[in-house]
mmCIF file of C-alpha atoms in Angstrom:
data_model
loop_
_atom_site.group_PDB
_atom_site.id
_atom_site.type_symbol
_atom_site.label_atom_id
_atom_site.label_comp_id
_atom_site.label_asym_id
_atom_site.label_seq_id
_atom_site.Cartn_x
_atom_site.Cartn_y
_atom_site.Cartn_z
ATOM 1 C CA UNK D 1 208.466 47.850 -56.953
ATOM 2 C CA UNK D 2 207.129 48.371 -60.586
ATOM 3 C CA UNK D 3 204.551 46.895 -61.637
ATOM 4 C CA UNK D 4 205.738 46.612 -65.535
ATOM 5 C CA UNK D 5 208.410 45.661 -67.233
ATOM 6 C CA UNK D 6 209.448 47.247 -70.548
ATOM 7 C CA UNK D 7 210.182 44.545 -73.243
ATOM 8 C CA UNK D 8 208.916 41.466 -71.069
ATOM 9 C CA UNK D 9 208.485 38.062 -72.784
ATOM 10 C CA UNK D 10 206.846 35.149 -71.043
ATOM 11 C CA UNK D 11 207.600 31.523 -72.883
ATOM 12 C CA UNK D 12 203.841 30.666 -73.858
ATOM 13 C CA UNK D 13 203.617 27.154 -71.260
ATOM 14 C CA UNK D 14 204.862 29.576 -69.051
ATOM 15 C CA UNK D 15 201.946 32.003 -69.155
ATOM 16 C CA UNK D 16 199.221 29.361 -69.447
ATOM 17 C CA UNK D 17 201.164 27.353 -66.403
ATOM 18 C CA UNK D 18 200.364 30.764 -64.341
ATOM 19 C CA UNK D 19 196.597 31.715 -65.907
ATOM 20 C CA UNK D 20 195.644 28.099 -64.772
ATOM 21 C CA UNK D 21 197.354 28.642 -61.349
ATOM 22 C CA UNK D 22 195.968 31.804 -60.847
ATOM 23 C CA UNK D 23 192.375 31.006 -61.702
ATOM 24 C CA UNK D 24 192.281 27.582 -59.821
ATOM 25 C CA UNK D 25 193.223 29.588 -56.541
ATOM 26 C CA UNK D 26 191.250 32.753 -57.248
ATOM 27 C CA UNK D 27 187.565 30.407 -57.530
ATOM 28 C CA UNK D 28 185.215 32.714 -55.581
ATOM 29 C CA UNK D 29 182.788 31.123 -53.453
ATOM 30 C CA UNK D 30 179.868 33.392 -55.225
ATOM 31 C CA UNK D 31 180.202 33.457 -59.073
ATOM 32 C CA UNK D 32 176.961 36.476 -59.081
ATOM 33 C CA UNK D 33 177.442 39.147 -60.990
ATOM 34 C CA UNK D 34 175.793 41.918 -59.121
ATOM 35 C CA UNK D 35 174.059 45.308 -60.380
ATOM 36 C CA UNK D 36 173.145 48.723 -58.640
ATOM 37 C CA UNK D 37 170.966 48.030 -55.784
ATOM 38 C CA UNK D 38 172.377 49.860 -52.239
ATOM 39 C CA UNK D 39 174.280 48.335 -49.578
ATOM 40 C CA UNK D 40 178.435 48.945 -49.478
ATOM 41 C CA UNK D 41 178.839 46.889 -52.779
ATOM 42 C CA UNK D 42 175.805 47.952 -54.339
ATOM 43 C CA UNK D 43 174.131 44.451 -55.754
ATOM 44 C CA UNK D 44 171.213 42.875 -55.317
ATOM 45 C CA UNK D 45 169.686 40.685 -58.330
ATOM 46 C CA UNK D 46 172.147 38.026 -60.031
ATOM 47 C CA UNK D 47 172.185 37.773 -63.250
ATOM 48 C CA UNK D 48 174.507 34.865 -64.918
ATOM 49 C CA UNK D 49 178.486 34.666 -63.915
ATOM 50 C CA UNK D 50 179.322 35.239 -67.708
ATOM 51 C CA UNK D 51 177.041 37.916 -68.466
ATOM 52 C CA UNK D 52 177.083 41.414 -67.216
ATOM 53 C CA UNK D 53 174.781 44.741 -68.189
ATOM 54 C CA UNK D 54 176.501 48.005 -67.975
ATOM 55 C CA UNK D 55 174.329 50.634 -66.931
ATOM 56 C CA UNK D 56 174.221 54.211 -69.036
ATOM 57 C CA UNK D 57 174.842 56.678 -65.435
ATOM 58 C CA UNK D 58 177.106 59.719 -64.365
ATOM 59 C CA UNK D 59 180.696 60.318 -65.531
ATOM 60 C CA UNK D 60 182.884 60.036 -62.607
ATOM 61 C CA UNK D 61 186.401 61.223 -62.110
ATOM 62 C CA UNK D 62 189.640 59.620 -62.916
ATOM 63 C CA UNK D 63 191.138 60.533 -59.589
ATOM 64 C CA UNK D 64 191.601 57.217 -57.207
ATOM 65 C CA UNK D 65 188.641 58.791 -54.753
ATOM 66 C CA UNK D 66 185.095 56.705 -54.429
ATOM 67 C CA UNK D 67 183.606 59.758 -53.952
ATOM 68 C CA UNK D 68 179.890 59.642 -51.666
ATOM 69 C CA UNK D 69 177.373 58.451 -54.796
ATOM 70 C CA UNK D 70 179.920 58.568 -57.643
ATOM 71 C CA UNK D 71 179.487 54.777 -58.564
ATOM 72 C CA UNK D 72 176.679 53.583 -57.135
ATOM 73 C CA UNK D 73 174.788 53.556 -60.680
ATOM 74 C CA UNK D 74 177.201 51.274 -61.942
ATOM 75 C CA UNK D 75 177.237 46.868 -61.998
ATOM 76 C CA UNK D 76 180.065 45.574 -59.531
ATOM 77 C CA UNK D 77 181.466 42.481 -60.031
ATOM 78 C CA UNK D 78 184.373 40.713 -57.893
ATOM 79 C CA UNK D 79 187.927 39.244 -58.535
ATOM 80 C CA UNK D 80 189.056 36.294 -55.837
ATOM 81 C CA UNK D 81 192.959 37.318 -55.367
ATOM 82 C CA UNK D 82 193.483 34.550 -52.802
ATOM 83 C CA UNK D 83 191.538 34.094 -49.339
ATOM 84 C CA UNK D 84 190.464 36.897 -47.325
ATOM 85 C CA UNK D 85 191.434 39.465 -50.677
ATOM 86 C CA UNK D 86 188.818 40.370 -53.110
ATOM 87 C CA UNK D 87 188.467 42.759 -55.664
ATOM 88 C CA UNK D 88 185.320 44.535 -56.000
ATOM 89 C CA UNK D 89 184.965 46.053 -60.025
ATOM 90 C CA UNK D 90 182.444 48.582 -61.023
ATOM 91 C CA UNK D 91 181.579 49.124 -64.146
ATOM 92 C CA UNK D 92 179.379 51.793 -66.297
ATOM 93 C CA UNK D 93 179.496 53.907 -69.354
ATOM 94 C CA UNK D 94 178.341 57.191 -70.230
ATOM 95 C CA UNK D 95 177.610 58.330 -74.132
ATOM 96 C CA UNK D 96 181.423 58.543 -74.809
ATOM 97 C CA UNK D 97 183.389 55.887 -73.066
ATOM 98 C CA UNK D 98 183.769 52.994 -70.481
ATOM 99 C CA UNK D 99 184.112 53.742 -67.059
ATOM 100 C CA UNK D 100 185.860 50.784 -64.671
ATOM 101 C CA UNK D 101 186.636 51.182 -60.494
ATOM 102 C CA UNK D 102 188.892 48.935 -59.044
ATOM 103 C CA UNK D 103 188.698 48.786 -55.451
ATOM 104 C CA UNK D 104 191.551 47.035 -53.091
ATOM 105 C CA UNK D 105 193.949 46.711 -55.371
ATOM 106 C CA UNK D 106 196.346 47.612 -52.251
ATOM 107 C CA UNK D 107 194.843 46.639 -49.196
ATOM 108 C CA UNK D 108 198.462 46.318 -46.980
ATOM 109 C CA UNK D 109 201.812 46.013 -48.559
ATOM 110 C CA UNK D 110 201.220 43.647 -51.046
ATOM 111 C CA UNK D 111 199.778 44.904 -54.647
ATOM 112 C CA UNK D 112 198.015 43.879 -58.015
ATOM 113 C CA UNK D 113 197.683 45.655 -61.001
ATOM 114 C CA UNK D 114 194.663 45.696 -63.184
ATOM 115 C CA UNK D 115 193.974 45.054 -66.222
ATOM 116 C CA UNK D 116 190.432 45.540 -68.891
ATOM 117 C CA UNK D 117 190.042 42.962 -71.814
ATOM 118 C CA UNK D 118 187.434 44.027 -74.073
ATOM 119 C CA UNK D 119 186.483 42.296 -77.271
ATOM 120 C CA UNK D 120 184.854 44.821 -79.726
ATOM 121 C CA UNK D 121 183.760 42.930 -82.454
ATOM 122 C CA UNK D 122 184.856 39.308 -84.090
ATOM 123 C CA UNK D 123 183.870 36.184 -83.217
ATOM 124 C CA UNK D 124 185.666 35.401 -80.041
ATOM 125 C CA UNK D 125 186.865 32.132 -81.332
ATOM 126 C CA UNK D 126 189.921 32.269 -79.200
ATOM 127 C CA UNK D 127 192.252 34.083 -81.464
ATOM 128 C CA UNK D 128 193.282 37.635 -80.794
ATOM 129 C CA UNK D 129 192.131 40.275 -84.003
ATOM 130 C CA UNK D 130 192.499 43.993 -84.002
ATOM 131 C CA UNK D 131 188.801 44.043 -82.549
ATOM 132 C CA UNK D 132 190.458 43.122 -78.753
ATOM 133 C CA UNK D 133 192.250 45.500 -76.633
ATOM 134 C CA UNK D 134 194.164 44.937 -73.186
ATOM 135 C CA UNK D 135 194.475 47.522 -70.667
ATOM 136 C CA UNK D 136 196.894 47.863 -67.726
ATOM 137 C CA UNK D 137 197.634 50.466 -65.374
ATOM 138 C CA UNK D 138 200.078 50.177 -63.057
ATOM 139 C CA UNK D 139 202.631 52.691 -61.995
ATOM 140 C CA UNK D 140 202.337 53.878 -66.182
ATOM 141 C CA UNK D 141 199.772 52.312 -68.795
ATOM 142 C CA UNK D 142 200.144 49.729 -71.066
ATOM 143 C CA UNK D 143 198.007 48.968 -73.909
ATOM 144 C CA UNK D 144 197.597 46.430 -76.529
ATOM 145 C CA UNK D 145 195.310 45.938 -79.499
ATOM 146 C CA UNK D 146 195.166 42.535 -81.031
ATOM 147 C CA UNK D 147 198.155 41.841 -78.150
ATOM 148 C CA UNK D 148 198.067 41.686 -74.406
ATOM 149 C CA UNK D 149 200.792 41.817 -72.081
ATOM 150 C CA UNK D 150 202.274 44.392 -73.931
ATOM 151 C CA UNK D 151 204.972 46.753 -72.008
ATOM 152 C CA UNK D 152 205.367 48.975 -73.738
ATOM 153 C CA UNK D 153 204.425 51.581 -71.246
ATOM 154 C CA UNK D 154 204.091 55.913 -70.529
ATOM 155 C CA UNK D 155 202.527 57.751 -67.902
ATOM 156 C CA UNK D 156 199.469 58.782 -70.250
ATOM 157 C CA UNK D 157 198.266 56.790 -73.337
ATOM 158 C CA UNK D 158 196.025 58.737 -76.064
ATOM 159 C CA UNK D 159 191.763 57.885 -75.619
ATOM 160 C CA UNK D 160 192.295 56.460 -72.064
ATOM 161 C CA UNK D 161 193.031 57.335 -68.468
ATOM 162 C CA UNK D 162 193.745 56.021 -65.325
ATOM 163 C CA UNK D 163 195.452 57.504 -61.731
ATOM 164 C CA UNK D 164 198.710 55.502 -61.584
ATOM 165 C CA UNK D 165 200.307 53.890 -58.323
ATOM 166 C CA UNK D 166 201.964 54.215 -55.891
ATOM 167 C CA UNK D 167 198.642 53.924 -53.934
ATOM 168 C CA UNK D 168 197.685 54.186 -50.375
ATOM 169 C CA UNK D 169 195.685 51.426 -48.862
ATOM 170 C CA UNK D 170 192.969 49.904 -49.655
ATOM 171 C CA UNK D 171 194.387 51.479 -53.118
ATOM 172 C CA UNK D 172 191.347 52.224 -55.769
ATOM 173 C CA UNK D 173 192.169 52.648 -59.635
ATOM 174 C CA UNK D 174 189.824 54.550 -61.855
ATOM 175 C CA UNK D 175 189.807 53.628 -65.600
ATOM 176 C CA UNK D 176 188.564 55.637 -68.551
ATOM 177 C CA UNK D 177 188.410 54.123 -71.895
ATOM 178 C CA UNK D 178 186.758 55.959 -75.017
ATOM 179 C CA UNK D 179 184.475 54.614 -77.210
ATOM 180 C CA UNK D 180 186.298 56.174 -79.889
ATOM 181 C CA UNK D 181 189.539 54.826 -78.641
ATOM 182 C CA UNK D 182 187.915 51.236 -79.321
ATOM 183 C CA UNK D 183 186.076 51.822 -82.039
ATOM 184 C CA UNK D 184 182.846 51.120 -80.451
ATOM 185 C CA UNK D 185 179.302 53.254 -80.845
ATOM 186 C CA UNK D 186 177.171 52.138 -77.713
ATOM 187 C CA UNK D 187 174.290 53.244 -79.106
ATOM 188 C CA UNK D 188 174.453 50.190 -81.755
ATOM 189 C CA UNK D 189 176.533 47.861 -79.698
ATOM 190 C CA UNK D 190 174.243 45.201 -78.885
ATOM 191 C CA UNK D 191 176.937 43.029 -77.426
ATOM 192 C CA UNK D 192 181.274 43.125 -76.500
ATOM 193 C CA UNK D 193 183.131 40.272 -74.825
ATOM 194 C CA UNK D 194 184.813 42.092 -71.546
ATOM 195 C CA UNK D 195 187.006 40.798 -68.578
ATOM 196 C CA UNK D 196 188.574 42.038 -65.476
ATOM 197 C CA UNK D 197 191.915 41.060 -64.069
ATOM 198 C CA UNK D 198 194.565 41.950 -61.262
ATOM 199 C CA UNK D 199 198.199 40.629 -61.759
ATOM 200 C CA UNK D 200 201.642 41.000 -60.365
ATOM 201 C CA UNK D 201 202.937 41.250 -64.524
ATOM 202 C CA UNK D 202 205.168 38.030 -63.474
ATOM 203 C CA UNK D 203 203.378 35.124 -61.724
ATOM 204 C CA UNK D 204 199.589 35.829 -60.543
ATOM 205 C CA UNK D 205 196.738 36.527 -62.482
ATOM 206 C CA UNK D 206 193.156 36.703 -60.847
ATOM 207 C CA UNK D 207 189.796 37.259 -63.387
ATOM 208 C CA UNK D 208 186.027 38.106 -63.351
ATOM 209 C CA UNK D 209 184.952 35.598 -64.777
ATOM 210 C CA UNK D 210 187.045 33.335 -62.818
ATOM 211 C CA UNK D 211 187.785 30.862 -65.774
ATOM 212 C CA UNK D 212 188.949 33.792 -68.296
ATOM 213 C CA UNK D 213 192.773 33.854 -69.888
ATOM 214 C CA UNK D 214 194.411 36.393 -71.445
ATOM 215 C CA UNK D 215 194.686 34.116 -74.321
ATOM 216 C CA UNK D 216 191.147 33.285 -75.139
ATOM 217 C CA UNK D 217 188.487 36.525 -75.827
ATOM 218 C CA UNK D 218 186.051 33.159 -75.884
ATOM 219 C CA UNK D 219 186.468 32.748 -72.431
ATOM 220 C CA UNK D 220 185.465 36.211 -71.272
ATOM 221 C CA UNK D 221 181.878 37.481 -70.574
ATOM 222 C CA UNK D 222 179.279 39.161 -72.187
ATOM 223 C CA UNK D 223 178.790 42.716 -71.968
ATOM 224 C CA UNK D 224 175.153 44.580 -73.005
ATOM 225 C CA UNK D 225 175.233 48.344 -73.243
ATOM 226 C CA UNK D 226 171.846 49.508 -71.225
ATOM 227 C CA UNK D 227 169.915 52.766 -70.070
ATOM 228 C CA UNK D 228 170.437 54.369 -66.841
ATOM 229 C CA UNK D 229 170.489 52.022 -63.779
ATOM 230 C CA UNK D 230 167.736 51.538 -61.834
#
């Protein structure tokens, strides 16, 4: 099964008809966005469902391995796919890009495919501008800037990385994305819009933050660019 398909259209009522599906079954019972702090999904202190800090900490590999201590400086977040599947993200950056772990992406035979929205600059209004750029690896990556679900896919994109299914279960997908690819100096980045999202490219989407679309950067969260994690 491929998780892309090159060329592939989606009638707009269509796409919304599947977001609004996808997010009204994929409601979480905890909404907490959790940061470094031990325990198997490191996270203790809340901070506000549509606000998240991503912690300055080590790079880690691109490689599909949690290695012991490799991401337990980062924030970790959760997607609701349906009942009894979640989606733990972590997230963290080092001085020259975005790192993002997906974790369960594959936990039997059924799989989702994730996705990173970030929102640069602009005002977030709800329109898409060259400041927003989708992210999607799957069996190849996609990318998009000022466009989303756009297959046009290859095994390796320029300025970003990520090991490619097929995956073996619980299936983990580790995301690189540089600064410069983006346009973005963390230093003087005080704030970005960012999502998460696993899909099967056809009918089921699933976000952190549970009520983000595709369609509206508005609707995502707020990212802050901060020192090392504590």
């Amino acid at each position: 099964m491929m998780g892309w398909r090159p060329g592939l259209t989606r009638p707009g009522w269509v796409i919304v008809a599947s977001l609004i599906a996808a997010c009204g079954a994929g409601e979480p019972e905890s909404q907490e966005t959790r940061v470094p702090g031990g325990g198997d999904m490191p996270g203790a202190g809340a901070l506000d469902a549509r606000t998240i800090d991503i912690p300055r900490g080590r790079s880690p590999a691109v490689d599909g391995v949690l290695s012991p201590g490799e991401w337990d400086d980062a924030a970790v977040v959760e997607i609701a796919v349906e009942p009894g599947w979640n989606v733990p993200v972590r997230v963290k950056r080092d001085d020259h890009a975005l790192y993002v772990a997906f974790v369960n992406v594959k936990p039997e035979e059924a799989e989702r495919y994730p996705e990173v929205l970030l929102s640069v600059r602009g005002t977030r209004d709800g329109a898409w501008t060259a400041s927003d750029w989708w992210f999607h690896a799957s069996y190849q990556d996609c990318e998009g800037q000022g466009v989303f679900n756009n297959y046009q896919c290859s095994p390796t994109k320029p300025g970003w990385e990520a090991n490619n299914f097929p995956l073996e279960p619980p299936g983990v997908v580790e995301i690189r994305i540089s600064f410069d690819k983006i346009g973005l100096d963390p230093a003087g980045a005080a704030e970005i819009g960012i999502a998460f999202n696993v899909t099967d490219t056809r009918e089921v989407w699933a976000f952190w933050p549970p009520t983000a679309t595709l369609e509206d950067p508005g609707s995502w969260a707020t990212a802050r660019m901060v020192g090392e994690a504590r």
